[in-house]
Amino acid sequence: MGASMASVRLASRFRYAHLGALAAAAALVGLQPAAALAQAPAPRPVVLKAAHLFDAVSGTLVEPGIVVVSGERITAVGRDAALPAGAEVVDLGDATLLPGLIDAHVHLSFESGNDWYRDFYGDFMRFPAEQALRGAHYARATLEAGITTVRDLGSQDYISLGLRNAINDGMVPGPRMLIANYAIGASGGHADNNPYPPERVAEWGPTQGVCNGADACRQAVREQIKYGADVIKFMPSGGVLSLADPVDAPELTQEEMNAIVSEAHTWGRKVAAHCHGDRAAKMAIAAGVDSIEHGSFLKDDTLLEMKKRHVFLVATLSAGEWVGAHADKFPPVIAGKARAAAAAMFEMFRHAVRIGVPLAMGTDAAVEPHGRNAHEFVLMVQNGLTPAQSLTAGTAGGAELLGLADQVGTLQVGKRADVIAVEGNPLADITRVEHPVFVMKDGAIYRQPGAQQR
């Protein structure tokens, strides 16, 4: 409102010129729209058949497994499902149909390598456009691994924002994304930039998520939402892979945490709290967070409070296993934190299972390579969950945490046609879920038996 016609025409010309430039750039690097890379939703119904179907509501198998898909939605499920005349039938044989998996903690905009110092240089010198193309590659690997929905909890340069929008527009293949933009935290904390000399690299402020004082923290929340954040991520405690902070110390005051959570909730956004430390987690829970991420050093009384308040734990066991096994590649200040967090995380998770804390599956993919997300199910089973409980955490549990339970997370009539299949019975062998043979998202097939994968 209030713009002149000249400015509107100028904006329009810029928009279309910009889109044209993006299309030309995509052609130069060989990118194609997702619709060209995946089999587009069929014009006729599709019937998926397998020996079993995992019911994420009851945690049991239904035999045989049948799902009927029309366009982007599920129209019938179960052994007694009516098969439409003229439907395309995909018979997967001795396999199990499951809801598309949900990873509640990823970072699709980057990926750590085997050399921390090379990563440090590359991340600093790489242009955002190049990094965005890498993000598209990671998104595809994630989708082909059976992860059809993710919560991306922090990126720089709005790469996750652009990736989410490109996926939604059908320009690149990838999972459905909820994004946080920049994570929010204190100066010098885990959300801040590396401690470069300030005369060489500009210090970050609320636009990049760095805040000091309740008012600045409210501004930081508003800045992320202004630029399209679906969820708010903040850092009550220190982190493992940052250079300047201890891993378990609180890095925000109670007033700052209260401001972040209340502002996000006022705007209708859920809040994820990165917490390794127990005292910081207690403060974040008191502020009203929706989930605790990592939780390496949480004590039983904190876990009990999470159960009481229905605060989800997203433990990211994969990241703990990875940094513990690769601690020697990090600078000494990070290596010590990595070993301590990895040593504590698995015991904490076993306590959380015994206490009955609400769980959602999350990996922190980027710390470890993208595309191996389903290994988290194996680690959850090794540390106290049954296979059915782990799969529920990565389907119905994740959907509840993300606020998408009416759309995804279970194979039910009216929900989005996000369906994967794994060979055999994953309740007998949870490692089966690490190698899906079929992946469908919104009715489009991205992986199927016999098809060559890139």
PDB file of N, CA, C and O in Angstrom, residues 52-111:
ATOM      1  N   HIS A  52       3.588 -55.419   4.903  1.00  0.00           N
ATOM      2  CA  HIS A  52       3.262 -54.837   6.200  1.00  0.00           C
ATOM      3  C   HIS A  52       3.045 -53.330   6.055  1.00  0.00           C
ATOM      4  O   HIS A  52       3.515 -52.703   5.098  1.00  0.00           O
ATOM      5  N   LEU A  53       2.384 -52.754   7.035  1.00  0.00           N
ATOM      6  CA  LEU A  53       2.235 -51.298   7.156  1.00  0.00           C
ATOM      7  C   LEU A  53       2.399 -50.932   8.625  1.00  0.00           C
ATOM      8  O   LEU A  53       1.764 -51.553   9.505  1.00  0.00           O
ATOM      9  N   PHE A  54       3.242 -49.932   8.902  1.00  0.00           N
ATOM     10  CA  PHE A  54       3.439 -49.492  10.280  1.00  0.00           C
ATOM     11  C   PHE A  54       2.395 -48.444  10.644  1.00  0.00           C
ATOM     12  O   PHE A  54       2.314 -47.392  10.016  1.00  0.00           O
ATOM     13  N   ASP A  55       1.586 -48.769  11.650  1.00  0.00           N
ATOM     14  CA  ASP A  55       0.578 -47.851  12.163  1.00  0.00           C
ATOM     15  C   ASP A  55       1.217 -47.034  13.278  1.00  0.00           C
ATOM     16  O   ASP A  55       1.434 -47.534  14.385  1.00  0.00           O
ATOM     17  N   ALA A  56       1.542 -45.767  13.004  1.00  0.00           N
ATOM     18  CA  ALA A  56       2.239 -44.929  13.975  1.00  0.00           C
ATOM     19  C   ALA A  56       1.335 -44.474  15.111  1.00  0.00           C
ATOM     20  O   ALA A  56       1.824 -43.882  16.073  1.00  0.00           O
ATOM     21  N   VAL A  57       0.041 -44.734  15.026  1.00  0.00           N
ATOM     22  CA  VAL A  57      -0.869 -44.420  16.126  1.00  0.00           C
ATOM     23  C   VAL A  57      -0.785 -45.498  17.200  1.00  0.00           C
ATOM     24  O   VAL A  57      -0.624 -45.217  18.387  1.00  0.00           O
ATOM     25  N   SER A  58      -0.869 -46.758  16.780  1.00  0.00           N
ATOM     26  CA  SER A  58      -0.835 -47.875  17.729  1.00  0.00           C
ATOM     27  C   SER A  58       0.560 -48.446  17.933  1.00  0.00           C
ATOM     28  O   SER A  58       0.805 -49.187  18.891  1.00  0.00           O
ATOM     29  N   GLY A  59       1.490 -48.127  17.027  1.00  0.00           N
ATOM     30  CA  GLY A  59       2.833 -48.691  17.110  1.00  0.00           C
ATOM     31  C   GLY A  59       2.893 -50.150  16.707  1.00  0.00           C
ATOM     32  O   GLY A  59       3.804 -50.872  17.120  1.00  0.00           O
ATOM     33  N   THR A  60       1.958 -50.584  15.885  1.00  0.00           N
ATOM     34  CA  THR A  60       1.896 -51.982  15.471  1.00  0.00           C
ATOM     35  C   THR A  60       1.918 -52.093  13.951  1.00  0.00           C
ATOM     36  O   THR A  60       1.777 -51.097  13.240  1.00  0.00           O
ATOM     37  N   LEU A  61       2.071 -53.324  13.472  1.00  0.00           N
ATOM     38  CA  LEU A  61       2.040 -53.587  12.043  1.00  0.00           C
ATOM     39  C   LEU A  61       0.653 -54.044  11.615  1.00  0.00           C
ATOM     40  O   LEU A  61      -0.011 -54.800  12.323  1.00  0.00           O
ATOM     41  N   VAL A  62       0.238 -53.575  10.448  1.00  0.00           N
ATOM     42  CA  VAL A  62      -0.980 -54.031   9.793  1.00  0.00           C
ATOM     43  C   VAL A  62      -0.563 -54.876   8.604  1.00  0.00           C
ATOM     44  O   VAL A  62       0.363 -54.514   7.866  1.00  0.00           O
ATOM     45  N   GLU A  63      -1.227 -56.016   8.407  1.00  0.00           N
ATOM     46  CA  GLU A  63      -0.847 -56.920   7.326  1.00  0.00           C
ATOM     47  C   GLU A  63      -2.088 -57.366   6.565  1.00  0.00           C
ATOM     48  O   GLU A  63      -3.075 -57.776   7.181  1.00  0.00           O
ATOM     49  N   PRO A  64      -2.082 -57.292   5.235  1.00  0.00           N
ATOM     50  CA  PRO A  64      -1.049 -56.652   4.409  1.00  0.00           C
ATOM     51  C   PRO A  64      -1.157 -55.138   4.488  1.00  0.00           C
ATOM     52  O   PRO A  64      -2.133 -54.600   5.004  1.00  0.00           O
ATOM     53  N   GLY A  65      -0.170 -54.460   3.933  1.00  0.00           N
ATOM     54  CA  GLY A  65      -0.177 -53.005   3.922  1.00  0.00           C
ATOM     55  C   GLY A  65      -0.673 -52.460   2.598  1.00  0.00           C
ATOM     56  O   GLY A  65      -0.152 -52.830   1.536  1.00  0.00           O
ATOM     57  N   ILE A  66      -1.682 -51.597   2.660  1.00  0.00           N
ATOM     58  CA  ILE A  66      -2.210 -50.966   1.451  1.00  0.00           C
ATOM     59  C   ILE A  66      -2.432 -49.486   1.729  1.00  0.00           C
ATOM     60  O   ILE A  66      -3.026 -49.121   2.750  1.00  0.00           O
ATOM     61  N   VAL A  67      -1.944 -48.630   0.835  1.00  0.00           N
ATOM     62  CA  VAL A  67      -2.198 -47.192   0.889  1.00  0.00           C
ATOM     63  C   VAL A  67      -2.623 -46.745  -0.493  1.00  0.00           C
ATOM     64  O   VAL A  67      -1.942 -47.044  -1.490  1.00  0.00           O
ATOM     65  N   VAL A  68      -3.742 -46.044  -0.556  1.00  0.00           N
ATOM     66  CA  VAL A  68      -4.241 -45.508  -1.822  1.00  0.00           C
ATOM     67  C   VAL A  68      -4.004 -44.006  -1.833  1.00  0.00           C
ATOM     68  O   VAL A  68      -4.368 -43.299  -0.883  1.00  0.00           O
ATOM     69  N   VAL A  69      -3.401 -43.524  -2.913  1.00  0.00           N
ATOM     70  CA  VAL A  69      -3.024 -42.115  -3.038  1.00  0.00           C
ATOM     71  C   VAL A  69      -3.722 -41.518  -4.249  1.00  0.00           C
ATOM     72  O   VAL A  69      -3.725 -42.116  -5.335  1.00  0.00           O
ATOM     73  N   SER A  70      -4.295 -40.351  -4.066  1.00  0.00           N
ATOM     74  CA  SER A  70      -4.863 -39.590  -5.178  1.00  0.00           C
ATOM     75  C   SER A  70      -4.269 -38.190  -5.135  1.00  0.00           C
ATOM     76  O   SER A  70      -4.500 -37.442  -4.180  1.00  0.00           O
ATOM     77  N   GLY A  71      -3.475 -37.850  -6.124  1.00  0.00           N
ATOM     78  CA  GLY A  71      -2.793 -36.556  -6.117  1.00  0.00           C
ATOM     79  C   GLY A  71      -1.806 -36.476  -4.974  1.00  0.00           C
ATOM     80  O   GLY A  71      -0.906 -37.305  -4.850  1.00  0.00           O
ATOM     81  N   GLU A  72      -1.966 -35.504  -4.094  1.00  0.00           N
ATOM     82  CA  GLU A  72      -1.041 -35.291  -2.989  1.00  0.00           C
ATOM     83  C   GLU A  72      -1.544 -35.870  -1.673  1.00  0.00           C
ATOM     84  O   GLU A  72      -0.884 -35.714  -0.649  1.00  0.00           O
ATOM     85  N   ARG A  73      -2.702 -36.558  -1.685  1.00  0.00           N
ATOM     86  CA  ARG A  73      -3.329 -36.985  -0.441  1.00  0.00           C
ATOM     87  C   ARG A  73      -3.562 -38.491  -0.400  1.00  0.00           C
ATOM     88  O   ARG A  73      -3.701 -39.156  -1.428  1.00  0.00           O
ATOM     89  N   ILE A  74      -3.635 -39.006   0.815  1.00  0.00           N
ATOM     90  CA  ILE A  74      -4.003 -40.398   1.048  1.00  0.00           C
ATOM     91  C   ILE A  74      -5.531 -40.491   1.066  1.00  0.00           C
ATOM     92  O   ILE A  74      -6.200 -39.728   1.773  1.00  0.00           O
ATOM     93  N   THR A  75      -6.067 -41.421   0.319  1.00  0.00           N
ATOM     94  CA  THR A  75      -7.527 -41.555   0.250  1.00  0.00           C
ATOM     95  C   THR A  75      -8.045 -42.847   0.863  1.00  0.00           C
ATOM     96  O   THR A  75      -9.243 -42.963   1.115  1.00  0.00           O
ATOM     97  N   ALA A  76      -7.178 -43.819   1.105  1.00  0.00           N
ATOM     98  CA  ALA A  76      -7.598 -45.057   1.760  1.00  0.00           C
ATOM     99  C   ALA A  76      -6.367 -45.745   2.324  1.00  0.00           C
ATOM    100  O   ALA A  76      -5.269 -45.634   1.771  1.00  0.00           O
ATOM    101  N   VAL A  77      -6.555 -46.464   3.441  1.00  0.00           N
ATOM    102  CA  VAL A  77      -5.440 -47.141   4.110  1.00  0.00           C
ATOM    103  C   VAL A  77      -5.954 -48.442   4.717  1.00  0.00           C
ATOM    104  O   VAL A  77      -7.092 -48.508   5.212  1.00  0.00           O
ATOM    105  N   GLY A  78      -5.105 -49.481   4.706  1.00  0.00           N
ATOM    106  CA  GLY A  78      -5.420 -50.685   5.451  1.00  0.00           C
ATOM    107  C   GLY A  78      -5.783 -51.859   4.587  1.00  0.00           C
ATOM    108  O   GLY A  78      -6.022 -51.745   3.384  1.00  0.00           O
ATOM    109  N   ARG A  79      -5.848 -53.013   5.236  1.00  0.00           N
ATOM    110  CA  ARG A  79      -6.059 -54.269   4.505  1.00  0.00           C
ATOM    111  C   ARG A  79      -7.380 -54.302   3.761  1.00  0.00           C
ATOM    112  O   ARG A  79      -7.511 -55.002   2.757  1.00  0.00           O
ATOM    113  N   ASP A  80      -8.359 -53.526   4.233  1.00  0.00           N
ATOM    114  CA  ASP A  80      -9.680 -53.548   3.607  1.00  0.00           C
ATOM    115  C   ASP A  80      -9.915 -52.351   2.681  1.00  0.00           C
ATOM    116  O   ASP A  80     -11.048 -52.090   2.270  1.00  0.00           O
ATOM    117  N   ALA A  81      -8.842 -51.619   2.365  1.00  0.00           N
ATOM    118  CA  ALA A  81      -8.989 -50.436   1.518  1.00  0.00           C
ATOM    119  C   ALA A  81      -9.524 -50.815   0.142  1.00  0.00           C
ATOM    120  O   ALA A  81      -9.064 -51.783  -0.481  1.00  0.00           O
ATOM    121  N   ALA A  82     -10.522 -50.062  -0.314  1.00  0.00           N
ATOM    122  CA  ALA A  82     -11.071 -50.284  -1.649  1.00  0.00           C
ATOM    123  C   ALA A  82     -10.091 -49.789  -2.700  1.00  0.00           C
ATOM    124  O   ALA A  82      -9.560 -48.676  -2.588  1.00  0.00           O
ATOM    125  N   LEU A  83      -9.836 -50.594  -3.713  1.00  0.00           N
ATOM    126  CA  LEU A  83      -8.873 -50.238  -4.760  1.00  0.00           C
ATOM    127  C   LEU A  83      -9.612 -49.614  -5.924  1.00  0.00           C
ATOM    128  O   LEU A  83     -10.473 -50.255  -6.548  1.00  0.00           O
ATOM    129  N   PRO A  84      -9.300 -48.352  -6.254  1.00  0.00           N
ATOM    130  CA  PRO A  84     -10.011 -47.679  -7.350  1.00  0.00           C
ATOM    131  C   PRO A  84      -9.762 -48.363  -8.687  1.00  0.00           C
ATOM    132  O   PRO A  84      -8.658 -48.861  -8.959  1.00  0.00           O
ATOM    133  N   ALA A  85     -10.764 -48.367  -9.509  1.00  0.00           N
ATOM    134  CA  ALA A  85     -10.613 -48.931 -10.857  1.00  0.00           C
ATOM    135  C   ALA A  85      -9.601 -48.113 -11.649  1.00  0.00           C
ATOM    136  O   ALA A  85      -9.592 -46.885 -11.592  1.00  0.00           O
ATOM    137  N   GLY A  86      -8.743 -48.805 -12.370  1.00  0.00           N
ATOM    138  CA  GLY A  86      -7.762 -48.137 -13.215  1.00  0.00           C
ATOM    139  C   GLY A  86      -6.583 -47.556 -12.481  1.00  0.00           C
ATOM    140  O   GLY A  86      -5.777 -46.823 -13.074  1.00  0.00           O
ATOM    141  N   ALA A  87      -6.446 -47.873 -11.196  1.00  0.00           N
ATOM    142  CA  ALA A  87      -5.333 -47.320 -10.422  1.00  0.00           C
ATOM    143  C   ALA A  87      -4.006 -47.948 -10.851  1.00  0.00           C
ATOM    144  O   ALA A  87      -3.953 -49.107 -11.271  1.00  0.00           O
ATOM    145  N   GLU A  88      -2.932 -47.171 -10.721  1.00  0.00           N
ATOM    146  CA  GLU A  88      -1.581 -47.705 -10.898  1.00  0.00           C
ATOM    147  C   GLU A  88      -1.198 -48.425  -9.611  1.00  0.00           C
ATOM    148  O   GLU A  88      -1.308 -47.861  -8.519  1.00  0.00           O
ATOM    149  N   VAL A  89      -0.748 -49.655  -9.703  1.00  0.00           N
ATOM    150  CA  VAL A  89      -0.403 -50.451  -8.533  1.00  0.00           C
ATOM    151  C   VAL A  89       1.115 -50.573  -8.432  1.00  0.00           C
ATOM    152  O   VAL A  89       1.783 -50.986  -9.388  1.00  0.00           O
ATOM    153  N   VAL A  90       1.644 -50.209  -7.281  1.00  0.00           N
ATOM    154  CA  VAL A  90       3.065 -50.376  -6.986  1.00  0.00           C
ATOM    155  C   VAL A  90       3.161 -51.444  -5.907  1.00  0.00           C
ATOM    156  O   VAL A  90       2.851 -51.199  -4.737  1.00  0.00           O
ATOM    157  N   ASP A  91       3.559 -52.644  -6.301  1.00  0.00           N
ATOM    158  CA  ASP A  91       3.646 -53.772  -5.377  1.00  0.00           C
ATOM    159  C   ASP A  91       5.092 -53.904  -4.907  1.00  0.00           C
ATOM    160  O   ASP A  91       5.988 -54.248  -5.686  1.00  0.00           O
ATOM    161  N   LEU A  92       5.324 -53.627  -3.631  1.00  0.00           N
ATOM    162  CA  LEU A  92       6.674 -53.614  -3.076  1.00  0.00           C
ATOM    163  C   LEU A  92       7.054 -54.934  -2.413  1.00  0.00           C
ATOM    164  O   LEU A  92       8.145 -55.052  -1.855  1.00  0.00           O
ATOM    165  N   GLY A  93       6.150 -55.907  -2.450  1.00  0.00           N
ATOM    166  CA  GLY A  93       6.484 -57.244  -1.974  1.00  0.00           C
ATOM    167  C   GLY A  93       6.716 -57.304  -0.475  1.00  0.00           C
ATOM    168  O   GLY A  93       5.977 -56.708   0.326  1.00  0.00           O
ATOM    169  N   ASP A  94       7.766 -58.028  -0.073  1.00  0.00           N
ATOM    170  CA  ASP A  94       8.066 -58.230   1.354  1.00  0.00           C
ATOM    171  C   ASP A  94       8.741 -56.980   1.910  1.00  0.00           C
ATOM    172  O   ASP A  94       9.956 -56.926   2.099  1.00  0.00           O
ATOM    173  N   ALA A  95       7.922 -55.965   2.119  1.00  0.00           N
ATOM    174  CA  ALA A  95       8.410 -54.675   2.621  1.00  0.00           C
ATOM    175  C   ALA A  95       7.387 -54.125   3.604  1.00  0.00           C
ATOM    176  O   ALA A  95       6.296 -54.675   3.776  1.00  0.00           O
ATOM    177  N   THR A  96       7.764 -53.042   4.270  1.00  0.00           N
ATOM    178  CA  THR A  96       6.877 -52.375   5.217  1.00  0.00           C
ATOM    179  C   THR A  96       6.676 -50.933   4.784  1.00  0.00           C
ATOM    180  O   THR A  96       7.653 -50.202   4.565  1.00  0.00           O
ATOM    181  N   LEU A  97       5.425 -50.526   4.641  1.00  0.00           N
ATOM    182  CA  LEU A  97       5.081 -49.127   4.385  1.00  0.00           C
ATOM    183  C   LEU A  97       5.085 -48.364   5.691  1.00  0.00           C
ATOM    184  O   LEU A  97       4.542 -48.829   6.700  1.00  0.00           O
ATOM    185  N   LEU A  98       5.681 -47.166   5.689  1.00  0.00           N
ATOM    186  CA  LEU A  98       5.713 -46.304   6.866  1.00  0.00           C
ATOM    187  C   LEU A  98       5.377 -44.876   6.454  1.00  0.00           C
ATOM    188  O   LEU A  98       5.561 -44.498   5.288  1.00  0.00           O
ATOM    189  N   PRO A  99       4.933 -44.055   7.419  1.00  0.00           N
ATOM    190  CA  PRO A  99       4.816 -42.624   7.111  1.00  0.00           C
ATOM    191  C   PRO A  99       6.192 -42.063   6.769  1.00  0.00           C
ATOM    192  O   PRO A  99       7.217 -42.553   7.260  1.00  0.00           O
ATOM    193  N   GLY A 100       6.223 -41.033   5.927  1.00  0.00           N
ATOM    194  CA  GLY A 100       7.480 -40.346   5.688  1.00  0.00           C
ATOM    195  C   GLY A 100       8.109 -39.929   7.009  1.00  0.00           C
ATOM    196  O   GLY A 100       7.427 -39.446   7.919  1.00  0.00           O
ATOM    197  N   LEU A 101       9.411 -40.126   7.144  1.00  0.00           N
ATOM    198  CA  LEU A 101      10.091 -39.878   8.413  1.00  0.00           C
ATOM    199  C   LEU A 101      10.301 -38.376   8.628  1.00  0.00           C
ATOM    200  O   LEU A 101      10.423 -37.601   7.677  1.00  0.00           O
ATOM    201  N   ILE A 102      10.362 -37.991   9.894  1.00  0.00           N
ATOM    202  CA  ILE A 102      10.497 -36.582  10.282  1.00  0.00           C
ATOM    203  C   ILE A 102      11.753 -36.425  11.118  1.00  0.00           C
ATOM    204  O   ILE A 102      11.889 -37.045  12.181  1.00  0.00           O
ATOM    205  N   ASP A 103      12.675 -35.590  10.653  1.00  0.00           N
ATOM    206  CA  ASP A 103      13.887 -35.251  11.416  1.00  0.00           C
ATOM    207  C   ASP A 103      13.695 -33.855  11.978  1.00  0.00           C
ATOM    208  O   ASP A 103      13.667 -32.866  11.241  1.00  0.00           O
ATOM    209  N   ALA A 104      13.575 -33.763  13.286  1.00  0.00           N
ATOM    210  CA  ALA A 104      13.238 -32.505  13.946  1.00  0.00           C
ATOM    211  C   ALA A 104      14.441 -31.620  14.227  1.00  0.00           C
ATOM    212  O   ALA A 104      14.276 -30.549  14.840  1.00  0.00           O
ATOM    213  N   HIS A 105      15.630 -32.004  13.774  1.00  0.00           N
ATOM    214  CA  HIS A 105      16.803 -31.147  14.009  1.00  0.00           C
ATOM    215  C   HIS A 105      17.849 -31.412  12.932  1.00  0.00           C
ATOM    216  O   HIS A 105      18.635 -32.366  13.015  1.00  0.00           O
ATOM    217  N   VAL A 106      17.857 -30.566  11.916  1.00  0.00           N
ATOM    218  CA  VAL A 106      18.871 -30.641  10.862  1.00  0.00           C
ATOM    219  C   VAL A 106      19.377 -29.234  10.553  1.00  0.00           C
ATOM    220  O   VAL A 106      18.810 -28.232  10.993  1.00  0.00           O
ATOM    221  N   HIS A 107      20.446 -29.194   9.757  1.00  0.00           N
ATOM    222  CA  HIS A 107      20.981 -27.948   9.194  1.00  0.00           C
ATOM    223  C   HIS A 107      21.339 -28.252   7.746  1.00  0.00           C
ATOM    224  O   HIS A 107      22.458 -28.669   7.433  1.00  0.00           O
ATOM    225  N   LEU A 108      20.383 -28.069   6.835  1.00  0.00           N
ATOM    226  CA  LEU A 108      20.584 -28.472   5.447  1.00  0.00           C
ATOM    227  C   LEU A 108      21.510 -27.546   4.668  1.00  0.00           C
ATOM    228  O   LEU A 108      21.886 -27.863   3.544  1.00  0.00           O
ATOM    229  N   SER A 109      21.894 -26.429   5.246  1.00  0.00           N
ATOM    230  CA  SER A 109      22.688 -25.462   4.496  1.00  0.00           C
ATOM    231  C   SER A 109      24.184 -25.755   4.514  1.00  0.00           C
ATOM    232  O   SER A 109      24.946 -25.093   3.808  1.00  0.00           O
ATOM    233  N   PHE A 110      24.627 -26.739   5.302  1.00  0.00           N
ATOM    234  CA  PHE A 110      26.062 -27.031   5.319  1.00  0.00           C
ATOM    235  C   PHE A 110      26.286 -28.464   5.785  1.00  0.00           C
ATOM    236  O   PHE A 110      25.346 -29.165   6.187  1.00  0.00           O
ATOM    237  N   GLU A 111      27.546 -28.883   5.734  1.00  0.00           N
ATOM    238  CA  GLU A 111      27.917 -30.217   6.201  1.00  0.00           C
ATOM    239  C   GLU A 111      29.385 -30.205   6.591  1.00  0.00           C
ATOM    240  O   GLU A 111      30.242 -29.727   5.841  1.00  0.00           O
TER     241      GLU A 111
END
